[in-house]
Short mmCIF file of C-alpha atoms in Angstrom, two decimals:
data_model
loop_
_atom_site.label_atom_id
_atom_site.label_comp_id
_atom_site.label_asym_id
_atom_site.label_seq_id
_atom_site.Cartn_x
_atom_site.Cartn_y
_atom_site.Cartn_z
CA MET A 1 161.55 64.82 89.50
CA ALA A 2 158.77 62.62 90.98
CA GLY A 3 161.27 59.90 91.96
CA ILE A 4 163.82 62.17 93.47
CA ALA A 5 161.39 64.19 95.34
CA CYS A 6 159.93 60.91 96.84
CA ALA A 7 163.23 59.42 97.55
CA ARG A 8 164.88 62.62 99.54
CA THR A 9 161.73 62.94 101.61
CA LEU A 10 161.73 59.29 102.43
CA VAL A 11 165.63 59.65 103.35
CA GLN A 12 164.67 62.62 105.45
CA ALA A 13 161.99 60.56 107.26
CA GLY A 14 164.55 58.01 108.20
CA HIS A 15 164.24 55.43 105.62
CA ARG A 16 166.65 53.60 103.71
CA VAL A 17 166.26 54.21 99.90
CA THR A 18 167.74 52.97 96.59
CA VAL A 19 166.64 54.72 93.41
CA PHE A 20 167.06 52.67 90.16
CA GLU A 21 167.43 54.90 87.26
CA LYS A 22 167.52 53.49 83.51
CA SER A 23 169.54 56.53 82.07
CA ALA A 24 173.01 57.60 82.78
CA GLN A 25 171.96 60.41 85.19
CA ALA A 26 168.44 61.31 86.96
CA GLY A 27 166.35 64.03 85.46
CA GLY A 28 163.55 62.21 83.40
CA ARG A 29 161.79 64.81 81.13
CA THR A 30 163.83 67.71 82.61
CA ALA A 31 166.71 66.36 80.43
CA THR A 32 169.33 68.83 79.20
CA ILE A 33 171.19 67.71 76.00
CA ASP A 34 174.59 69.12 75.35
CA SER A 35 176.09 70.10 71.87
CA PRO A 36 179.10 71.68 70.77
CA PHE A 37 177.14 74.92 70.55
CA GLY A 38 175.48 74.91 74.08
CA ASN A 39 172.84 72.93 75.76
CA PHE A 40 169.11 72.26 75.09
CA ASP A 41 166.24 71.70 77.36
CA ALA A 42 164.94 68.75 75.45
CA GLY A 43 161.80 68.34 77.65
CA ALA A 44 160.23 70.61 80.03
CA GLN A 45 161.11 74.20 79.09
CA TYR A 46 160.29 76.03 82.29
CA PHE A 47 158.43 75.52 85.57
CA THR A 48 155.96 77.63 87.69
CA VAL A 49 155.87 77.60 91.51
CA ARG A 50 152.58 77.48 93.05
CA ASP A 51 152.87 75.23 96.06
CA PRO A 52 154.50 76.37 99.06
CA ARG A 53 156.16 73.06 99.60
CA PHE A 54 157.75 73.24 96.12
CA ALA A 55 159.02 76.75 96.96
CA ARG A 56 160.61 75.72 99.94
CA ALA A 57 162.34 72.85 98.33
CA ILE A 58 163.77 74.92 95.60
CA ASP A 59 165.10 77.37 98.55
CA THR A 60 167.48 74.50 99.63
CA VAL A 61 169.45 74.82 96.40
CA PRO A 62 170.01 78.78 96.11
CA GLY A 63 171.29 80.06 92.78
CA ILE A 64 169.89 76.74 90.69
CA CYS A 65 166.75 78.21 89.70
CA LYS A 66 166.28 81.61 87.87
CA ARG A 67 163.56 83.57 86.30
CA TRP A 68 163.24 83.59 82.62
CA SER A 69 162.17 86.92 81.08
CA ALA A 70 159.75 85.09 78.61
CA ASN A 71 156.93 85.46 80.43
CA SER A 72 155.14 87.21 77.53
CA VAL A 73 154.78 84.03 75.52
CA GLN A 74 153.30 84.76 72.04
CA VAL A 75 150.54 83.11 70.43
CA LEU A 76 151.04 82.29 66.78
CA ASP A 77 148.93 81.40 64.01
CA ALA A 78 149.62 78.68 61.49
CA THR A 79 151.73 80.78 59.29
CA GLY A 80 153.80 82.25 62.36
CA ARG A 81 152.18 85.42 62.72
CA VAL A 82 151.36 86.65 66.06
CA ALA A 83 147.47 85.96 66.59
CA ALA A 84 146.97 87.49 69.97
CA ALA A 85 149.05 89.54 72.45
CA GLY A 86 151.46 87.81 74.78
CA LEU A 87 149.81 85.50 77.32
CA PRO A 88 148.81 87.59 80.50
CA HIS A 89 151.37 87.80 83.08
CA ARG A 90 150.45 85.52 86.00
CA GLU A 91 153.18 84.03 87.35
CA ALA A 92 157.00 83.84 86.88
CA HIS A 93 158.58 81.21 84.54
CA TRP A 94 161.46 79.66 86.15
CA VAL A 95 164.52 77.56 84.70
CA ALA A 96 167.29 75.66 86.24
CA SER A 97 170.60 76.61 85.49
CA PRO A 98 172.94 75.83 83.56
CA GLY A 99 170.22 73.42 82.25
CA MET A 100 166.56 72.17 83.49
CA GLN A 101 168.12 68.89 84.48
CA SER A 102 170.46 70.60 87.00
CA LEU A 103 167.61 70.95 89.92
CA VAL A 104 166.95 67.21 89.93
CA ALA A 105 170.41 66.26 89.45
CA THR A 106 171.49 68.65 92.47
CA TRP A 107 168.72 67.11 94.68
CA ALA A 108 170.10 63.65 93.52
CA GLU A 109 173.66 64.25 94.41
CA PRO A 110 173.41 63.28 98.10
CA LEU A 111 171.76 59.88 97.22
CA ARG A 112 174.55 59.26 94.52
CA GLN A 113 177.25 60.06 97.03
CA ALA A 114 175.57 57.64 99.52
CA GLY A 115 175.53 54.91 96.95
CA GLN A 116 171.66 55.10 96.93
CA LEU A 117 171.18 56.03 93.24
CA VAL A 118 171.96 53.13 90.79
CA THR A 119 171.84 54.61 87.20
CA GLY A 120 172.11 52.77 83.81
CA THR A 121 169.81 50.04 85.49
CA ARG A 122 166.24 49.04 84.36
CA VAL A 123 163.84 47.22 86.57
CA VAL A 124 162.51 44.32 84.60
CA ARG A 125 160.61 42.22 87.28
CA ILE A 126 159.19 42.85 90.68
CA GLU A 127 159.12 39.73 93.01
CA ARG A 128 158.50 38.83 96.49
CA ASP A 129 161.88 38.28 98.33
CA SER A 130 162.82 34.86 97.95
CA VAL A 131 164.70 35.10 101.77
CA ASN A 132 162.74 37.80 103.48
CA ALA A 133 159.05 37.47 102.81
CA PRO A 134 156.76 39.38 102.53
CA GLY A 135 159.48 41.85 101.36
CA TRP A 136 160.39 42.57 97.62
CA GLN A 137 163.24 41.95 95.39
CA LEU A 138 164.01 43.41 91.93
CA ARG A 139 165.60 41.92 88.75
CA THR A 140 167.29 44.56 86.72
CA GLU A 141 169.34 44.77 83.56
CA GLY A 142 172.22 47.11 83.42
CA PRO A 143 175.05 47.97 80.74
CA GLY A 144 175.76 45.54 78.27
CA GLY A 145 172.56 43.46 79.21
CA THR A 146 174.15 42.31 82.66
CA GLN A 147 171.61 40.97 85.16
CA ARG A 148 171.27 41.36 88.84
CA VAL A 149 169.00 40.99 91.65
CA TYR A 150 168.53 43.32 94.40
CA ALA A 151 166.71 42.29 97.43
CA GLY A 152 165.72 43.47 101.05
CA PHE A 153 162.96 45.88 100.00
CA ASP A 154 159.73 46.66 102.19
CA ALA A 155 158.02 48.62 99.42
CA VAL A 156 158.66 49.24 95.86
CA LEU A 157 157.42 52.71 94.35
CA LEU A 158 157.36 53.31 90.51
CA ALA A 159 158.25 56.92 89.54
CA GLN A 160 157.66 56.42 85.68
CA PRO A 161 155.08 57.06 83.03
CA SER A 162 151.70 55.32 83.54
CA VAL A 163 152.31 52.78 80.64
CA PRO A 164 155.73 51.36 81.43
CA ALA A 165 154.53 51.42 85.17
CA GLN A 166 151.43 49.30 84.10
CA ALA A 167 153.52 47.22 81.89
CA LEU A 168 156.19 46.20 84.56
CA LEU A 169 153.37 45.43 87.10
CA ALA A 170 151.72 43.25 84.33
CA SER A 171 155.12 41.25 83.42
CA SER A 172 155.62 40.83 87.05
CA ALA A 173 152.28 39.14 87.26
CA LEU A 174 151.18 41.34 90.41
CA ASP A 175 147.60 41.63 91.32
CA THR A 176 147.24 45.06 92.74
CA PRO A 177 144.58 47.81 92.54
CA LEU A 178 147.29 50.25 90.87
CA THR A 179 147.03 48.46 87.47
CA GLU A 180 143.41 49.46 86.96
CA ALA A 181 143.95 53.08 88.02
CA LEU A 182 147.09 53.35 85.75
CA SER A 183 145.01 52.27 82.83
CA THR A 184 142.73 55.44 83.26
CA VAL A 185 145.73 57.86 82.47
CA ALA A 186 146.55 59.08 78.90
CA ILE A 187 149.60 60.56 77.93
CA ALA A 188 150.43 61.94 74.48
CA PRO A 189 154.04 61.59 72.88
CA CYS A 190 156.15 64.50 71.58
CA TRP A 191 158.96 64.83 68.93
CA THR A 192 161.56 67.54 69.87
CA LEU A 193 163.88 69.30 67.67
CA MET A 194 166.84 71.23 68.59
CA LEU A 195 168.82 73.74 66.36
CA ALA A 196 171.90 75.87 66.56
CA TYR A 197 172.78 78.90 64.56
CA PRO A 198 176.25 79.89 65.48
CA GLN A 199 176.65 82.23 62.40
CA ALA A 200 174.05 84.61 64.26
CA VAL A 201 176.82 85.69 66.68
CA ARG A 202 178.56 88.16 64.97
CA PRO A 203 179.01 92.19 65.06
CA GLY A 204 175.60 93.85 64.66
CA LEU A 205 173.67 90.55 64.80
CA THR A 206 172.77 88.60 67.96
CA THR A 207 169.56 86.89 66.82
CA LEU A 208 167.80 85.66 63.78
CA GLY A 209 164.14 85.63 63.12
CA PRO A 210 161.55 86.84 65.48
CA GLN A 211 162.15 89.26 68.45
CA TRP A 212 159.92 86.99 70.74
CA ASN A 213 161.78 84.26 72.84
CA ALA A 214 158.91 81.95 73.33
CA ALA A 215 155.70 81.09 71.60
CA ARG A 216 152.82 78.58 71.45
CA SER A 217 151.92 77.74 67.89
CA THR A 218 148.66 76.49 65.93
CA HIS A 219 150.82 75.17 63.08
CA HIS A 220 149.67 71.66 62.58
CA ARG A 221 153.40 70.17 63.26
CA ILE A 222 154.46 72.66 65.66
CA ALA A 223 153.08 73.39 69.34
CA TRP A 224 156.02 75.24 70.98
CA LEU A 225 159.12 77.26 70.18
CA ALA A 226 161.71 78.71 72.44
CA ARG A 227 165.13 80.26 72.03
CA GLU A 228 167.38 78.59 74.42
CA SER A 229 169.83 81.26 74.22
CA SER A 230 167.37 83.66 75.78
CA LYS A 231 167.26 81.53 79.10
CA PRO A 232 169.64 82.68 82.10
CA GLY A 233 172.85 81.15 82.37
CA ARG A 234 172.92 79.68 78.82
CA ASN A 235 175.33 79.95 75.98
CA VAL A 236 174.74 83.08 73.86
CA ILE A 237 174.83 81.01 70.59
CA GLU A 238 171.48 81.37 69.08
CA ARG A 239 169.61 77.93 69.88
CA TRP A 240 166.10 76.93 69.48
CA THR A 241 164.02 74.03 70.81
CA VAL A 242 160.93 73.05 69.02
CA GLN A 243 158.31 70.84 70.21
CA ALA A 244 155.92 69.06 67.82
CA SER A 245 152.20 68.90 68.48
CA PRO A 246 150.86 66.08 70.46
CA ALA A 247 148.51 65.10 67.27
CA TRP A 248 151.52 65.24 64.88
CA SER A 249 153.88 63.49 67.00
CA ALA A 250 151.53 60.49 67.56
CA GLU A 251 151.06 60.32 63.65
CA HIS A 252 154.60 60.15 62.95
CA LEU A 253 155.71 58.41 66.30
CA GLU A 254 157.65 55.36 64.67
CA ASP A 255 158.63 57.50 61.57
CA ASP A 256 162.48 57.65 60.55
CA GLU A 257 164.21 60.14 62.81
CA GLY A 258 165.80 62.07 59.77
CA ARG A 259 162.50 62.17 58.23
CA VAL A 260 160.77 63.73 61.31
CA GLN A 261 163.89 66.24 61.51
CA ALA A 262 163.57 67.43 57.98
CA LYS A 263 159.83 68.03 58.22
CA LEU A 264 160.17 69.91 61.63
CA ILE A 265 162.86 72.07 60.24
CA LYS A 266 160.67 73.06 57.23
CA ALA A 267 157.83 73.87 59.85
CA PHE A 268 160.33 75.60 61.92
CA ALA A 269 161.32 77.97 58.90
CA GLU A 270 157.77 78.72 57.86
CA VAL A 271 156.81 79.75 61.47
CA THR A 272 160.01 81.63 62.42
CA GLY A 273 161.05 82.92 58.86
CA ILE A 274 164.41 81.48 59.86
CA ARG A 275 165.61 79.69 56.59
CA ALA A 276 169.25 79.67 57.25
CA GLU A 277 170.70 76.27 57.47
CA PRO A 278 171.32 75.06 61.14
CA ALA A 279 174.99 74.24 62.13
CA HIS A 280 173.58 71.87 64.56
CA ALA A 281 170.35 69.78 64.31
CA ASP A 282 169.15 66.98 66.82
CA THR A 283 165.94 65.27 67.61
CA ARG A 284 164.51 63.44 70.59
CA ARG A 285 161.32 61.42 70.72
CA TRP A 286 159.30 61.41 74.10
CA ARG A 287 156.83 58.55 74.01
CA TYR A 288 155.25 59.91 77.12
CA ALA A 289 155.42 63.56 76.99
CA GLN A 290 152.14 65.48 78.02
CA THR A 291 149.33 64.00 80.06
CA THR A 292 145.99 64.53 78.41
CA HIS A 293 144.28 62.55 81.05
CA PRO A 294 145.46 62.60 84.49
CA LEU A 295 144.72 60.17 87.41
CA GLY A 296 143.01 62.81 89.40
CA ARG A 297 144.89 62.38 92.66
CA SER A 298 148.40 62.79 93.57
CA HIS A 299 149.59 59.43 93.84
CA LEU A 300 148.85 55.56 94.08
CA TRP A 301 149.89 53.52 97.35
CA ASP A 302 148.59 49.93 98.02
CA ALA A 303 149.67 49.84 101.54
CA GLY A 304 148.77 46.11 101.96
CA MET A 305 151.28 45.13 99.28
CA GLY A 306 153.87 47.96 99.70
CA LEU A 307 153.43 49.13 96.04
CA GLY A 308 152.99 52.55 94.93
CA ALA A 309 153.41 54.96 92.09
CA CYS A 310 153.93 58.64 91.26
CA GLY A 311 154.55 61.14 88.46
CA ASP A 312 153.13 64.30 86.93
CA TRP A 313 150.61 62.16 85.09
CA CYS A 314 148.72 61.89 88.65
CA LEU A 315 147.87 65.64 88.63
CA GLY A 316 148.61 67.01 85.27
CA HIS A 317 151.88 67.36 83.15
CA ARG A 318 153.78 70.36 85.15
CA VAL A 319 156.93 69.93 86.70
CA GLU A 320 155.57 70.87 90.00
CA ASP A 321 152.90 68.15 89.53
CA ALA A 322 155.65 65.66 89.59
CA PHE A 323 157.28 67.15 92.67
CA VAL A 324 153.88 67.27 94.49
CA SER A 325 153.20 63.49 93.37
CA GLY A 326 156.61 62.42 94.54
CA LEU A 327 156.25 64.22 97.86
CA GLU A 328 152.78 62.97 98.79
CA LEU A 329 153.77 59.39 98.02
CA ALA A 330 156.62 59.53 100.42
CA LEU A 331 154.31 61.22 103.15
CA ALA A 332 151.73 58.38 102.72
CA VAL A 333 154.55 55.59 102.84
CA ALA A 334 156.37 57.42 105.81
#
């Protein structure tokens, strides 16, 4: 979100931009994962809209974003009982359709068509341009370990979590104030569990377990649960996304994926009462999921060196924080 928001703003200002994305497609933690039973929002579950600039940007892609009716998020105790009334109705919960990744992917499409989005490629080193100093060149690693150098850049902007951004600057031996600023940010990890129950779709039965569609939990393993099939534009097959608590995720960050999955399925059954065997189960580990100590300003920009950084971690952990960070970095550069 931050990188594409930044890139599209720079393009609109007349700059030539190349986006390097290590995954197969842009999206980051708005990732949508497909399964035989429908998709799952493996990272960001929904977003809110407070900044009018974000609202205007969403209006450029009508029909992509839809209101999710799960505004009355339940609060559960450790055993799954509703511990408090639904959170007060303060603002609309929005999702992109058919998956959360759709918004970033739609905004990224003009960049892809113009050949300005290089996917499946990781930047491993930032160097001064050997031909056109004081510009920059990038050493990259692509599919199968293929290596390539891209050159001719006036500025390099890092739209990634603070820890890998700091590591890239360090491995590139770059002396910039960005490094110290990045070290002040703290981000917690998250294990995500995705479950499908196609047996719930039959006459007289549409859902399993609780009647609510989203909840925050105080169970020591689980922090969030959402019925994916309740989101607009989704497959009706009963599907749940479960996000582990930051503390439990950190404690079990390097555990075997199968062991993590088994423990989270057990906790899911305890919280929801759904003890049926899922037809599909998958897990995703996010090393950098939720900002616990943000930077405190919208972006980092070292104009003297032409180096910048942006991401939700600058302001918090909301989708809109990522958008605002990318936008304001672009405005500082432009």
